[in-house]
Amino acid sequence: MKITPILLAAGQGTRMKSDLPKVLHPIAGKPMIQHALDSVSHIATETPIVVIGHGAERVTDYLGASARTVRQEPQLGTAHAVMQAESLLRGASDLVLVSYADMPLLRGETVARLVELQQQNRGAMSMLTVFADDPRGFGRIVRDQNGTVEAIVEEYVATPEQLRIRELNVGVYCFDGKWLWDAIQRVEKNPRKGEYYLTDMVELAVKDGLTVQAKVMEDAKEAIGINTRVHLAEVEAEMRKRINEAHMLNGVTLMDPASTYIDSGVSIGRDTLILPNTYLHAGTVIGEGCVIGPNTMIHATKIGNHSKVLMSVLEGAQVGDEVDMGPFARLRKGAKLGDHVHMGNFGEVKDSTLADGVKMGHFSYIGNATIGKNTNIGAGTITCNYDGVKKHPTLIGEDVFIGSDTMLVAPLNIGDRASTGAGAVVTKDVEADTLAVGMPARAIRKKTSSKK
Ligand code: UD1
Ligand code: CA
C-alpha cells in the first residue's frame, strides 16, 4: 500500500517577524520542518511532498532530496495547498497523510495510530482531534448524537454553542487516495476569507455517505503549532524536556535537567553524568561513564568512555577513552585526542592529533600538529603554524618532552624522545634523542635601585 505524506509549509509566518522562513527555525537544534518530516517518516512509503510558498528557495535548499516540493502561489487556504500535490499523487498513492510543517511536537507514534485507523476502516478520511481548555483559534469538532463526526467548524463562523466545544481539529488527516482528489475539487471558496478550507472535506465525506473517523490525541501538547516566538520557546522547552527524559530513562544522570540543553539526535551512553549548564549540540556522541560539565558546550563531537570534560568548549572534535579535559579547554575542528590524554586549563587544539597518553597541562596552542604517544607538552607551548599566508604542519614524536613556553616554528619535525628547553624558539628539525635549548637569559647589569 502506497502512503504519501504532504506537509503544508506555504504560509507566511508573518508573526514570527523573521527573515528566516518559519519552518527553518530550529527546535532542539533541528529545523521545525525536519521534526515534521521525522514524524511522518515511519509511515511513508513514498517520498514526502512539501507545499512551499513563502521563503520557497531556502526551504527547498534545506530539503534537498529528502522531499519533493510543490509551490502554492498565491496561498488560498489549506485545501488549495493540498490541491497543488494532485498532479503528483492522483492515482499514485492509496493513502495521503496531510500534516503541518510547523507542528514539531507531533509524534511519529501518533501519526502511525491515525494511519492504522484509516487502514482498518477504509472510509473517506480519518483525522486527529484533541481536547483542550484553551481552544486558541482551533476548528471545533461537531459530532451528532451518536458521536459520529459531522463537521469541522472554524472559530470565526462557529455559533456560541459550537464555541463551547472543547474537541478541536489538530489539522492532521489521513485521506483515502481514491476519494481525495475528486472530492477536493468540490471544496468551495470560503465567502468571508476567499480561501479553500481543507476542513470542508469532512462535510463532503458525510454528504457522500462515507465514514469520517477521529482519533483523539492523548497528549494535547503534540498539537501545538508555532505562529510566534512565544510558541517557539514553549515548544523548545517541551521538546527539551522530552529529550532529557528519554536520556534519563536510558541511564544517563542529569543533575539538573532544567539547565541541560541536549539537541535532538545526540547520543549518550549509560552512567554518564551531565552537570548543569551544559549544551550538547547536534552531531554529538558521548560514551558511557563520562562526566560532562558543568558549564560546557559540545558541538558535533564524539567522546569515548569514562572521559571527563570540565567547563570546556568542544567543536567538531574526537576524544578517546579516559581523557581528562579542562577546566577551560578548547577543541576546535579536526582536533583528535587519543585515550588517556590529559588536557588542562587554557589549552586549544585545532586540526591536530594527540596520540594516547599525551599530556598538555596548561596554556598551550596546538594547530596542524601530530603528536606521538606519551609526549609531554610544557606550559605555554605554541605551534607557530601560520606564517601570515599559509598553515604549516608540526610533527612531534613519541615520549618527547617539550619544555615550558617552547615556540615550535612550523614546518617542523621533532624526533622521538627529544627534549626542548624552557623558552626555546625551535626553527629547525630536532632529531630523536636530542636536546634543543635556546636563548637563556643573561645578567646584563646590576640594578642601581636594589639595596644591599
Ligand atoms: C487550521 C484548520 C483548523 C485547525 C488548525 C490547527 C483550516 C481551514 N483550519 O487553521 O481547523 O484547528 O489549522 O492548527 O484548515 N498553509 C499553507 N497554505 C495556505 C494556508 C495554510 O501551506 O494557503 C499552511 C500554513 O503554513 C500552516 C498550516 O497550513 O502551516 C495551517 O494554516 P493556518 O492558516 O495556520 O490554519 P489555521 O487557521 O490555524
Ligand atoms: Ca495555525
Tab-separated table of C-alpha atoms and ligand atoms in Angstrom:
chain	number	residue	atom	x	y	z
A	1	MET	CA	0.000	0.000	0.000
A	2	LYS	CA	1.369	3.385	-1.027
A	3	ILE	CA	1.282	6.049	1.678
A	4	THR	CA	2.445	9.581	0.895
A	5	PRO	CA	2.719	12.448	3.380
A	6	ILE	CA	2.034	16.041	2.394
A	7	LEU	CA	3.384	18.731	4.710
A	8	LEU	CA	1.916	22.203	4.450
A	9	ALA	CA	4.561	24.901	4.708
A	10	ALA	CA	3.482	27.697	2.381
A	11	GLY	CA	2.130	30.106	4.972
A	12	GLN	CA	3.983	33.351	5.516
A	13	GLY	CA	4.629	33.039	9.228
A	14	THR	CA	4.299	36.843	9.499
A	15	ARG	CA	4.006	36.784	13.253
A	16	MET	CA	7.475	35.302	13.639
A	17	LYS	CA	8.832	38.672	12.407
A	18	SER	CA	11.827	36.912	10.933
A	19	ASP	CA	13.958	36.889	7.794
A	20	LEU	CA	14.265	33.121	8.201
A	21	PRO	CA	11.300	31.112	6.863
A	22	LYS	CA	9.263	29.955	9.854
A	23	VAL	CA	9.708	26.230	9.240
A	24	LEU	CA	13.515	26.578	9.248
A	25	HIS	CA	13.634	27.930	12.792
A	26	PRO	CA	15.367	25.297	14.911
A	27	ILE	CA	13.796	23.407	17.796
A	28	ALA	CA	16.353	21.486	19.878
A	29	GLY	CA	18.937	22.144	17.188
A	30	LYS	CA	16.856	20.845	14.279
A	31	PRO	CA	14.679	22.850	11.868
A	32	MET	CA	10.987	22.678	12.640
A	33	ILE	CA	10.265	21.118	9.257
A	34	GLN	CA	12.752	18.312	9.959
A	35	HIS	CA	10.803	17.377	13.074
A	36	ALA	CA	7.665	17.261	10.907
A	37	LEU	CA	9.422	15.088	8.308
A	38	ASP	CA	10.652	12.768	11.046
A	39	SER	CA	7.129	12.418	12.435
A	40	VAL	CA	5.875	11.032	9.095
A	41	SER	CA	8.984	9.122	8.039
A	42	HIS	CA	7.922	5.791	9.572
A	43	ILE	CA	4.552	5.605	7.860
A	44	ALA	CA	5.672	6.985	4.486
A	45	THR	CA	6.262	4.519	1.685
A	46	GLU	CA	6.834	7.323	-0.842
A	47	THR	CA	8.981	10.463	-0.695
A	48	PRO	CA	7.031	13.172	1.171
A	49	ILE	CA	5.718	16.263	-0.583
A	50	VAL	CA	6.170	19.681	0.982
A	51	VAL	CA	3.913	22.530	-0.138
A	52	ILE	CA	6.035	25.668	-0.162
A	53	GLY	CA	5.361	29.343	-0.854
A	54	HIS	CA	6.980	31.979	1.296
A	55	GLY	CA	10.748	31.501	1.532
A	56	ALA	CA	10.477	28.696	-1.034
A	57	GLU	CA	14.137	28.753	-2.161
A	58	ARG	CA	15.606	28.405	1.296
A	59	VAL	CA	13.184	25.670	2.259
A	60	THR	CA	13.906	23.774	-0.985
A	61	ASP	CA	17.660	24.145	-0.390
A	62	TYR	CA	17.298	22.728	3.086
A	63	LEU	CA	15.143	19.781	1.978
A	64	GLY	CA	17.421	18.615	-0.822
A	65	ALA	CA	16.455	15.099	-1.864
A	66	SER	CA	14.583	14.330	1.362
A	67	ALA	CA	11.291	15.635	-0.045
A	68	ARG	CA	9.566	16.659	-3.242
A	69	THR	CA	8.265	20.219	-3.276
A	70	VAL	CA	5.285	21.872	-4.938
A	71	ARG	CA	4.709	25.613	-4.944
A	72	GLN	CA	1.499	27.234	-3.827
A	73	GLU	CA	1.209	30.742	-5.237
A	74	PRO	CA	-0.852	32.584	-4.040
A	75	GLN	CA	-1.770	30.908	-0.750
A	76	LEU	CA	-5.514	30.364	-0.906
A	77	GLY	CA	-6.025	28.123	2.094
A	78	THR	CA	-5.290	24.641	3.340
A	79	ALA	CA	-7.385	22.785	0.721
A	80	HIS	CA	-5.801	24.859	-2.039
A	81	ALA	CA	-2.387	23.914	-0.615
A	82	VAL	CA	-3.194	20.182	-0.822
A	83	MET	CA	-4.538	20.623	-4.397
A	84	GLN	CA	-1.021	21.586	-5.512
A	85	ALA	CA	0.065	17.973	-4.968
A	86	GLU	CA	-2.675	16.485	-7.141
A	87	SER	CA	-0.609	16.121	-10.300
A	88	LEU	CA	1.978	14.126	-8.349
A	89	LEU	CA	-0.414	11.976	-6.355
A	90	ARG	CA	-3.633	11.346	-8.294
A	91	GLY	CA	-3.744	7.600	-8.846
A	92	ALA	CA	-0.289	7.288	-7.297
A	93	SER	CA	-0.995	6.912	-3.587
A	94	ASP	CA	-3.512	4.732	-1.714
A	95	LEU	CA	-3.424	6.931	1.365
A	96	VAL	CA	-2.476	10.585	1.642
A	97	LEU	CA	-1.447	11.906	5.022
A	98	VAL	CA	-1.675	15.672	5.449
A	99	SER	CA	0.125	17.438	8.278
A	100	TYR	CA	1.734	20.809	9.046
A	101	ALA	CA	5.413	21.667	8.948
A	102	ASP	CA	5.011	23.966	11.958
A	103	MET	CA	3.842	21.353	14.486
A	104	PRO	CA	7.123	19.842	15.689
A	105	LEU	CA	5.850	18.074	18.809
A	106	LEU	CA	3.660	15.683	16.805
A	107	ARG	CA	4.972	12.169	17.470
A	108	GLY	CA	5.572	9.507	14.863
A	109	GLU	CA	3.553	7.061	17.003
A	110	THR	CA	0.538	9.362	16.888
A	111	VAL	CA	0.731	9.635	13.108
A	112	ALA	CA	1.038	5.840	12.892
A	113	ARG	CA	-2.141	5.368	15.013
A	114	LEU	CA	-4.037	7.663	12.635
A	115	VAL	CA	-2.871	5.772	9.552
A	116	GLU	CA	-3.789	2.431	11.174
A	117	LEU	CA	-7.275	3.750	11.900
A	118	GLN	CA	-7.760	4.711	8.253
A	119	GLN	CA	-6.335	1.384	7.048
A	120	GLN	CA	-8.720	-0.591	9.263
A	121	ASN	CA	-11.872	1.287	8.363
A	122	ARG	CA	-11.257	2.421	4.784
A	123	GLY	CA	-13.715	5.331	4.979
A	124	ALA	CA	-13.116	8.651	3.219
A	125	MET	CA	-10.819	10.056	5.848
A	126	SER	CA	-9.539	9.927	9.413
A	127	MET	CA	-8.247	12.810	11.470
A	128	LEU	CA	-6.647	13.700	14.770
A	129	THR	CA	-8.548	15.654	17.383
A	130	VAL	CA	-7.573	16.963	20.778
A	131	PHE	CA	-9.375	18.099	23.920
A	132	ALA	CA	-8.059	21.371	25.297
A	133	ASP	CA	-9.353	24.043	27.671
A	134	ASP	CA	-7.745	26.817	25.652
A	135	PRO	CA	-9.112	26.437	22.116
A	136	ARG	CA	-6.693	29.071	20.701
A	137	GLY	CA	-8.412	29.606	17.358
A	138	PHE	CA	-8.685	25.912	16.506
A	139	GLY	CA	-11.559	24.477	14.453
A	140	ARG	CA	-14.261	22.784	16.586
A	141	ILE	CA	-15.285	19.163	16.003
A	142	VAL	CA	-19.052	18.811	15.611
A	143	ARG	CA	-20.440	15.325	16.316
A	144	ASP	CA	-24.043	14.067	16.099
A	145	GLN	CA	-25.983	12.320	18.916
A	146	ASN	CA	-24.239	9.024	18.123
A	147	GLY	CA	-20.840	10.626	18.352
A	148	THR	CA	-20.234	10.467	14.622
A	149	VAL	CA	-18.169	13.352	13.264
A	150	GLU	CA	-20.294	15.684	11.128
A	151	ALA	CA	-18.177	18.730	10.505
A	152	ILE	CA	-15.272	20.934	11.493
A	153	VAL	CA	-16.382	24.480	12.208
A	154	GLU	CA	-13.795	27.240	12.134
A	155	GLU	CA	-13.834	29.513	15.145
A	156	TYR	CA	-14.897	32.699	13.382
A	157	VAL	CA	-18.080	31.145	11.931
A	158	ALA	CA	-18.934	28.998	14.973
A	159	THR	CA	-22.176	29.555	16.888
A	160	PRO	CA	-21.881	30.387	20.617
A	161	GLU	CA	-22.867	26.790	21.315
A	162	GLN	CA	-20.184	25.428	18.952
A	163	LEU	CA	-17.602	27.732	20.530
A	164	ARG	CA	-18.057	25.822	23.787
A	165	ILE	CA	-16.942	22.567	22.138
A	166	ARG	CA	-13.594	21.520	23.544
A	167	GLU	CA	-12.793	18.865	20.962
A	168	LEU	CA	-10.540	20.576	18.437
A	169	ASN	CA	-9.191	19.914	14.965
A	170	VAL	CA	-5.454	19.248	15.031
A	171	GLY	CA	-5.100	19.654	11.262
A	172	VAL	CA	-3.670	16.194	10.603
A	173	TYR	CA	-5.686	13.975	8.262
A	174	CYS	CA	-5.332	10.650	6.526
A	175	PHE	CA	-7.311	10.569	3.283
A	176	ASP	CA	-8.344	7.723	1.040
A	177	GLY	CA	-6.306	8.463	-2.084
A	178	LYS	CA	-9.129	7.439	-4.437
A	179	TRP	CA	-11.705	9.722	-2.865
A	180	LEU	CA	-9.487	12.710	-2.102
A	181	TRP	CA	-8.756	14.233	-5.496
A	182	ASP	CA	-12.303	14.391	-6.845
A	183	ALA	CA	-13.722	15.480	-3.523
A	184	ILE	CA	-11.231	18.322	-3.040
A	185	GLN	CA	-12.426	19.846	-6.359
A	186	ARG	CA	-15.817	20.287	-4.701
A	187	VAL	CA	-14.462	22.456	-1.871
A	188	GLU	CA	-15.951	25.904	-2.357
A	189	LYS	CA	-14.189	29.166	-1.827
A	190	ASN	CA	-14.988	30.477	1.618
A	191	PRO	CA	-17.053	33.653	1.015
A	192	ARG	CA	-15.669	35.520	4.039
A	193	LYS	CA	-11.942	34.861	3.577
A	194	GLY	CA	-11.731	33.880	-0.069
A	195	GLU	CA	-9.873	30.675	0.868
A	196	TYR	CA	-10.402	26.974	0.271
A	197	TYR	CA	-10.600	25.149	3.599
A	198	LEU	CA	-9.440	21.568	3.956
A	199	THR	CA	-11.793	21.274	6.914
A	200	ASP	CA	-14.719	21.275	4.428
A	201	MET	CA	-13.661	17.764	3.404
A	202	VAL	CA	-15.441	16.368	6.457
A	203	GLU	CA	-18.856	17.614	5.349
A	204	LEU	CA	-18.176	16.435	1.792
A	205	ALA	CA	-17.446	12.923	3.053
A	206	VAL	CA	-20.595	12.940	5.186
A	207	LYS	CA	-22.612	14.031	2.119
A	208	ASP	CA	-21.093	11.152	0.138
A	209	GLY	CA	-22.288	8.803	2.892
A	210	LEU	CA	-18.706	7.867	3.768
A	211	THR	CA	-17.211	7.468	7.212
A	212	VAL	CA	-15.058	10.100	8.862
A	213	GLN	CA	-13.144	8.798	11.832
A	214	ALA	CA	-11.495	10.805	14.556
A	215	LYS	CA	-8.635	9.713	16.743
A	216	VAL	CA	-8.369	11.686	19.960
A	217	MET	CA	-4.769	12.587	20.739
A	218	GLU	CA	-3.705	11.770	24.297
A	219	ASP	CA	-1.018	14.404	24.704
A	220	ALA	CA	-2.500	17.783	23.772
A	221	LYS	CA	0.971	19.344	23.559
A	222	GLU	CA	1.576	17.467	20.317
A	223	ALA	CA	-0.948	19.758	18.650
A	224	ILE	CA	0.885	22.997	19.426
A	225	GLY	CA	1.524	24.850	16.194
A	226	ILE	CA	4.096	27.620	16.050
A	227	ASN	CA	2.992	31.070	14.960
A	228	THR	CA	5.080	33.338	17.194
A	229	ARG	CA	8.379	33.198	19.024
A	230	VAL	CA	6.429	32.723	22.223
A	231	HIS	CA	5.140	29.418	20.823
A	232	LEU	CA	8.675	28.665	19.639
A	233	ALA	CA	10.029	28.936	23.186
A	234	GLU	CA	7.123	26.905	24.576
A	235	VAL	CA	7.744	24.088	22.100
A	236	GLU	CA	11.518	24.258	22.605
A	237	ALA	CA	11.053	23.784	26.359
A	238	GLU	CA	8.696	20.851	25.835
A	239	MET	CA	10.990	19.225	23.287
A	240	ARG	CA	13.986	19.558	25.608
A	241	LYS	CA	12.008	18.030	28.442
A	242	ARG	CA	11.151	15.065	26.209
A	243	ILE	CA	14.757	14.626	25.090
A	244	ASN	CA	16.105	14.876	28.649
A	245	GLU	CA	13.586	12.367	29.947
A	246	ALA	CA	14.482	9.899	27.222
A	247	HIS	CA	18.185	10.119	28.169
A	248	MET	CA	17.425	9.711	31.871
A	249	LEU	CA	15.291	6.647	31.132
A	250	ASN	CA	18.273	5.314	29.147
A	251	GLY	CA	20.541	5.501	32.183
A	252	VAL	CA	22.077	8.982	31.895
A	253	THR	CA	22.145	11.152	35.035
A	254	LEU	CA	21.226	14.802	34.514
A	255	MET	CA	21.925	16.588	37.759
A	256	ASP	CA	19.692	19.492	36.749
A	257	PRO	CA	17.555	18.764	33.670
A	258	ALA	CA	16.260	22.347	33.632
A	259	SER	CA	19.736	23.680	32.835
A	260	THR	CA	20.798	20.880	30.495
A	261	TYR	CA	20.322	21.572	26.800
A	262	ILE	CA	20.548	18.493	24.605
A	263	ASP	CA	19.792	18.682	20.899
A	264	SER	CA	17.715	16.187	19.040
A	265	GLY	CA	19.770	13.205	17.848
A	266	VAL	CA	22.565	13.447	20.440
A	267	SER	CA	23.580	10.054	21.817
A	268	ILE	CA	24.830	9.469	25.390
A	269	GLY	CA	25.965	6.193	26.971
A	270	ARG	CA	24.716	4.843	30.294
A	271	ASP	CA	26.100	6.022	33.615
A	272	THR	CA	27.317	9.240	32.080
A	273	LEU	CA	26.743	12.219	34.361
A	274	ILE	CA	25.812	15.566	32.819
A	275	LEU	CA	26.341	18.510	35.165
A	276	PRO	CA	24.366	21.778	34.982
A	277	ASN	CA	24.572	24.441	32.336
A	278	THR	CA	25.790	22.063	29.673
A	279	TYR	CA	24.893	22.262	25.976
A	280	LEU	CA	25.174	19.156	23.840
A	281	HIS	CA	24.596	20.214	20.265
A	282	ALA	CA	23.674	18.292	17.134
A	283	GLY	CA	26.031	15.550	15.999
A	284	THR	CA	27.442	14.857	19.450
A	285	VAL	CA	28.026	11.284	20.614
A	286	ILE	CA	29.151	10.612	24.191
A	287	GLY	CA	30.148	7.217	25.559
A	288	GLU	CA	29.498	5.506	28.884
A	289	GLY	CA	30.573	6.594	32.320
A	290	CYS	CA	31.676	10.099	31.325
A	291	VAL	CA	31.354	13.252	33.423
A	292	ILE	CA	30.463	16.279	31.299
A	293	GLY	CA	30.148	19.830	32.637
A	294	PRO	CA	29.287	21.972	34.388
A	295	ASN	CA	29.350	24.943	32.014
A	296	THR	CA	30.337	23.020	28.919
A	297	MET	CA	29.394	23.384	25.249
A	298	ILE	CA	29.910	20.474	22.901
A	299	HIS	CA	29.097	20.618	19.212
A	300	ALA	CA	29.351	17.719	16.725
A	301	THR	CA	31.976	15.912	18.775
A	302	LYS	CA	32.492	12.236	19.543
A	303	ILE	CA	33.694	11.322	23.035
A	304	GLY	CA	34.649	7.807	24.163
A	305	ASN	CA	34.011	6.110	27.514
A	306	HIS	CA	34.948	7.280	31.019
A	307	SER	CA	36.194	10.684	29.908
A	308	LYS	CA	35.856	13.921	31.870
A	309	VAL	CA	35.160	17.309	30.311
A	310	LEU	CA	35.040	20.168	32.798
A	311	MET	CA	33.975	23.719	31.823
A	312	SER	CA	35.152	23.399	28.244
A	313	VAL	CA	34.134	24.141	24.655
A	314	LEU	CA	34.453	21.388	22.035
A	315	GLU	CA	33.542	21.648	18.380
A	316	GLY	CA	33.946	19.167	15.534
A	317	ALA	CA	36.402	17.082	17.560
A	318	GLN	CA	37.064	13.479	18.609
A	319	VAL	CA	38.010	12.446	22.116
A	320	GLY	CA	39.082	8.958	23.202
A	321	ASP	CA	38.527	6.947	26.386
A	322	GLU	CA	39.568	8.073	29.861
A	323	VAL	CA	40.527	11.526	28.684
A	324	ASP	CA	40.633	14.278	31.257
A	325	MET	CA	39.962	17.801	29.984
A	326	GLY	CA	39.575	21.231	31.476
A	327	PRO	CA	38.730	23.419	33.113
A	328	PHE	CA	38.701	25.824	30.159
A	329	ALA	CA	39.929	23.549	27.393
A	330	ARG	CA	39.012	24.283	23.809
A	331	LEU	CA	38.874	21.771	20.994
A	332	ARG	CA	38.245	23.100	17.535
A	333	LYS	CA	37.502	21.461	14.217
A	334	GLY	CA	39.680	18.453	13.467
A	335	ALA	CA	41.093	18.013	16.978
A	336	LYS	CA	41.618	14.307	17.733
A	337	LEU	CA	42.580	13.212	21.216
A	338	GLY	CA	43.532	9.564	21.827
A	339	ASP	CA	42.935	7.598	25.033
A	340	HIS	CA	44.255	8.793	28.393
A	341	VAL	CA	45.092	12.244	27.074
A	342	HIS	CA	45.265	14.939	29.720
A	343	MET	CA	44.475	18.486	28.685
A	344	GLY	CA	44.472	21.059	31.437
A	345	ASN	CA	43.371	24.670	31.630
A	346	PHE	CA	43.555	27.197	28.801
A	347	GLY	CA	44.680	24.879	26.037
A	348	GLU	CA	43.475	24.979	22.451
A	349	VAL	CA	43.799	22.215	19.863
A	350	LYS	CA	42.811	22.585	16.210
A	351	ASP	CA	43.310	20.223	13.234
A	352	SER	CA	45.739	18.120	15.263
A	353	THR	CA	46.097	14.600	16.563
A	354	LEU	CA	47.264	13.919	20.099
A	355	ALA	CA	48.120	10.217	20.442
A	356	ASP	CA	47.330	8.147	23.556
A	357	GLY	CA	48.746	9.437	26.803
A	358	VAL	CA	49.762	12.925	25.629
A	359	LYS	CA	49.866	15.439	28.492
A	360	MET	CA	49.213	19.085	27.830
A	361	GLY	CA	48.647	20.668	31.185
A	362	HIS	CA	48.445	24.415	30.760
A	363	PHE	CA	48.192	27.355	28.351
A	364	SER	CA	49.118	25.782	25.005
A	365	TYR	CA	48.070	26.185	21.400
A	366	ILE	CA	48.429	23.157	19.148
A	367	GLY	CA	47.420	23.653	15.500
A	368	ASN	CA	48.094	21.474	12.425
A	369	ALA	CA	50.229	19.131	14.520
A	370	THR	CA	50.620	15.415	15.080
A	371	ILE	CA	51.885	14.428	18.499
A	372	GLY	CA	53.116	10.915	19.339
A	373	LYS	CA	52.308	8.744	22.344
A	374	ASN	CA	53.048	9.883	25.895
A	375	THR	CA	54.618	13.142	24.823
A	376	ASN	CA	54.553	15.959	27.359
A	377	ILE	CA	53.713	19.457	26.179
A	378	GLY	CA	55.019	22.018	28.683
A	379	ALA	CA	53.011	25.015	29.850
A	380	GLY	CA	52.689	27.777	27.305
A	381	THR	CA	53.880	25.768	24.286
A	382	ILE	CA	52.783	27.139	20.939
A	383	THR	CA	52.895	25.650	17.476
A	384	CYS	CA	53.589	28.705	15.319
A	385	ASN	CA	51.674	27.139	12.430
A	386	TYR	CA	50.730	30.245	10.465
A	387	ASP	CA	53.197	32.481	8.630
A	388	GLY	CA	50.525	35.001	7.689
A	389	VAL	CA	49.789	33.267	4.396
A	390	LYS	CA	49.843	29.504	4.875
A	391	LYS	CA	49.373	26.945	7.629
A	392	HIS	CA	52.337	24.597	8.198
A	393	PRO	CA	52.491	21.230	9.969
A	394	THR	CA	54.368	20.267	13.122
A	395	LEU	CA	55.285	16.619	13.733
A	396	ILE	CA	56.281	15.613	17.230
A	397	GLY	CA	57.322	12.039	18.007
A	398	GLU	CA	56.674	9.742	20.978
A	399	ASP	CA	57.883	10.322	24.540
A	400	VAL	CA	59.041	13.825	23.650
A	401	PHE	CA	59.444	16.410	26.385
A	402	ILE	CA	58.596	19.925	25.189
A	403	GLY	CA	59.786	22.468	27.778
A	404	SER	CA	57.594	25.282	29.015
A	405	ASP	CA	56.995	28.175	26.645
A	406	THR	CA	58.564	26.497	23.613
A	407	MET	CA	57.755	28.133	20.280
A	408	LEU	CA	57.620	25.466	17.572
A	409	VAL	CA	58.017	27.324	14.284
A	410	ALA	CA	56.402	25.174	11.596
A	411	PRO	CA	57.037	23.339	9.362
A	412	LEU	CA	58.923	21.319	11.931
A	413	ASN	CA	59.766	17.734	12.972
A	414	ILE	CA	60.733	16.773	16.480
A	415	GLY	CA	62.054	13.195	16.773
A	416	ASP	CA	61.099	10.570	19.377
A	417	ARG	CA	62.400	11.153	22.915
A	418	ALA	CA	63.768	14.595	22.031
A	419	SER	CA	63.510	17.492	24.526
A	420	THR	CA	63.370	21.251	24.281
A	421	GLY	CA	64.442	23.664	26.976
A	422	ALA	CA	62.134	26.233	28.537
A	423	GLY	CA	61.610	29.213	26.262
A	424	ALA	CA	63.211	27.561	23.236
A	425	VAL	CA	62.339	29.020	19.848
A	426	VAL	CA	62.692	25.981	17.619
A	427	THR	CA	63.064	26.802	13.949
A	428	LYS	CA	64.891	23.696	12.728
A	429	ASP	CA	64.096	19.995	12.994
A	430	VAL	CA	65.278	18.260	16.153
A	431	GLU	CA	66.472	14.669	15.779
A	432	ALA	CA	65.443	11.798	18.034
A	433	ASP	CA	67.041	11.611	21.490
A	434	THR	CA	68.333	15.192	21.155
A	435	LEU	CA	68.038	18.171	23.497
A	436	ALA	CA	67.447	21.592	21.928
A	437	VAL	CA	67.714	24.741	24.043
A	438	GLY	CA	67.653	28.392	23.059
A	439	MET	CA	68.479	31.839	24.306
A	440	PRO	CA	68.906	31.597	28.051
A	441	ALA	CA	68.571	34.962	29.785
A	442	ARG	CA	71.883	36.762	30.615
A	443	ALA	CA	72.580	39.063	33.524
A	444	ILE	CA	73.282	42.457	31.908
A	445	ARG	CA	73.898	44.888	34.769
A	446	LYS	CA	73.454	45.480	38.456
A	447	LYS	CA	70.174	47.185	39.338
A	448	THR	CA	71.034	50.627	40.790
A	449	SER	CA	67.892	50.794	42.878
A	450	SER	CA	68.437	47.474	44.641
A	451	LYS	CA	69.525	47.719	48.279
A	452	LYS	CA	72.214	45.568	49.728
B	1	UD1	C1	-6.173	25.219	10.557
B	1	UD1	C2	-7.518	24.490	10.487
B	1	UD1	C3	-8.162	24.435	11.860
B	1	UD1	C4	-7.219	23.721	12.811
B	1	UD1	C5	-5.869	24.424	12.816
B	1	UD1	C6	-4.891	23.649	13.672
B	1	UD1	C7	-8.333	25.045	8.237
B	1	UD1	C8	-9.251	25.871	7.446
B	1	UD1	N1	-8.370	25.226	9.548
B	1	UD1	O1	-6.454	26.537	10.955
B	1	UD1	O2	-9.392	23.727	11.811
B	1	UD1	O3	-7.787	23.714	14.117
B	1	UD1	O4	-5.351	24.512	11.493
B	1	UD1	O5	-3.673	24.336	13.706
B	1	UD1	O6	-7.613	24.238	7.689
B	1	UD1	N2	-0.965	26.745	4.816
B	1	UD1	C9	-0.491	26.648	3.529
B	1	UD1	N3	-1.152	27.287	2.530
B	1	UD1	C10	-2.257	28.038	2.760
B	1	UD1	C11	-2.731	28.135	4.080
B	1	UD1	C12	-2.068	27.469	5.081
B	1	UD1	O7	0.523	25.991	3.274
B	1	UD1	O8	-2.797	28.595	1.791
B	1	UD1	C13	-0.239	26.063	5.891
B	1	UD1	C14	0.367	27.047	6.851
B	1	UD1	O9	1.713	27.309	6.525
B	1	UD1	C15	0.272	26.319	8.178
B	1	UD1	C16	-0.912	25.383	8.020
B	1	UD1	O10	-1.155	25.295	6.644
B	1	UD1	O11	1.400	25.540	8.440
B	1	UD1	C17	-2.133	25.838	8.785
B	1	UD1	O12	-2.557	27.058	8.258
B	1	UD1	P1	-3.210	28.157	9.173
B	1	UD1	O13	-3.596	29.312	8.324
B	1	UD1	O14	-2.362	28.425	10.347
B	1	UD1	O15	-4.550	27.427	9.636
B	1	UD1	P2	-5.378	27.739	10.919
B	1	UD1	O16	-6.125	28.980	10.692
B	1	UD1	O17	-4.506	27.667	12.096
B	2	CA	CA	-2.115	27.838	12.629
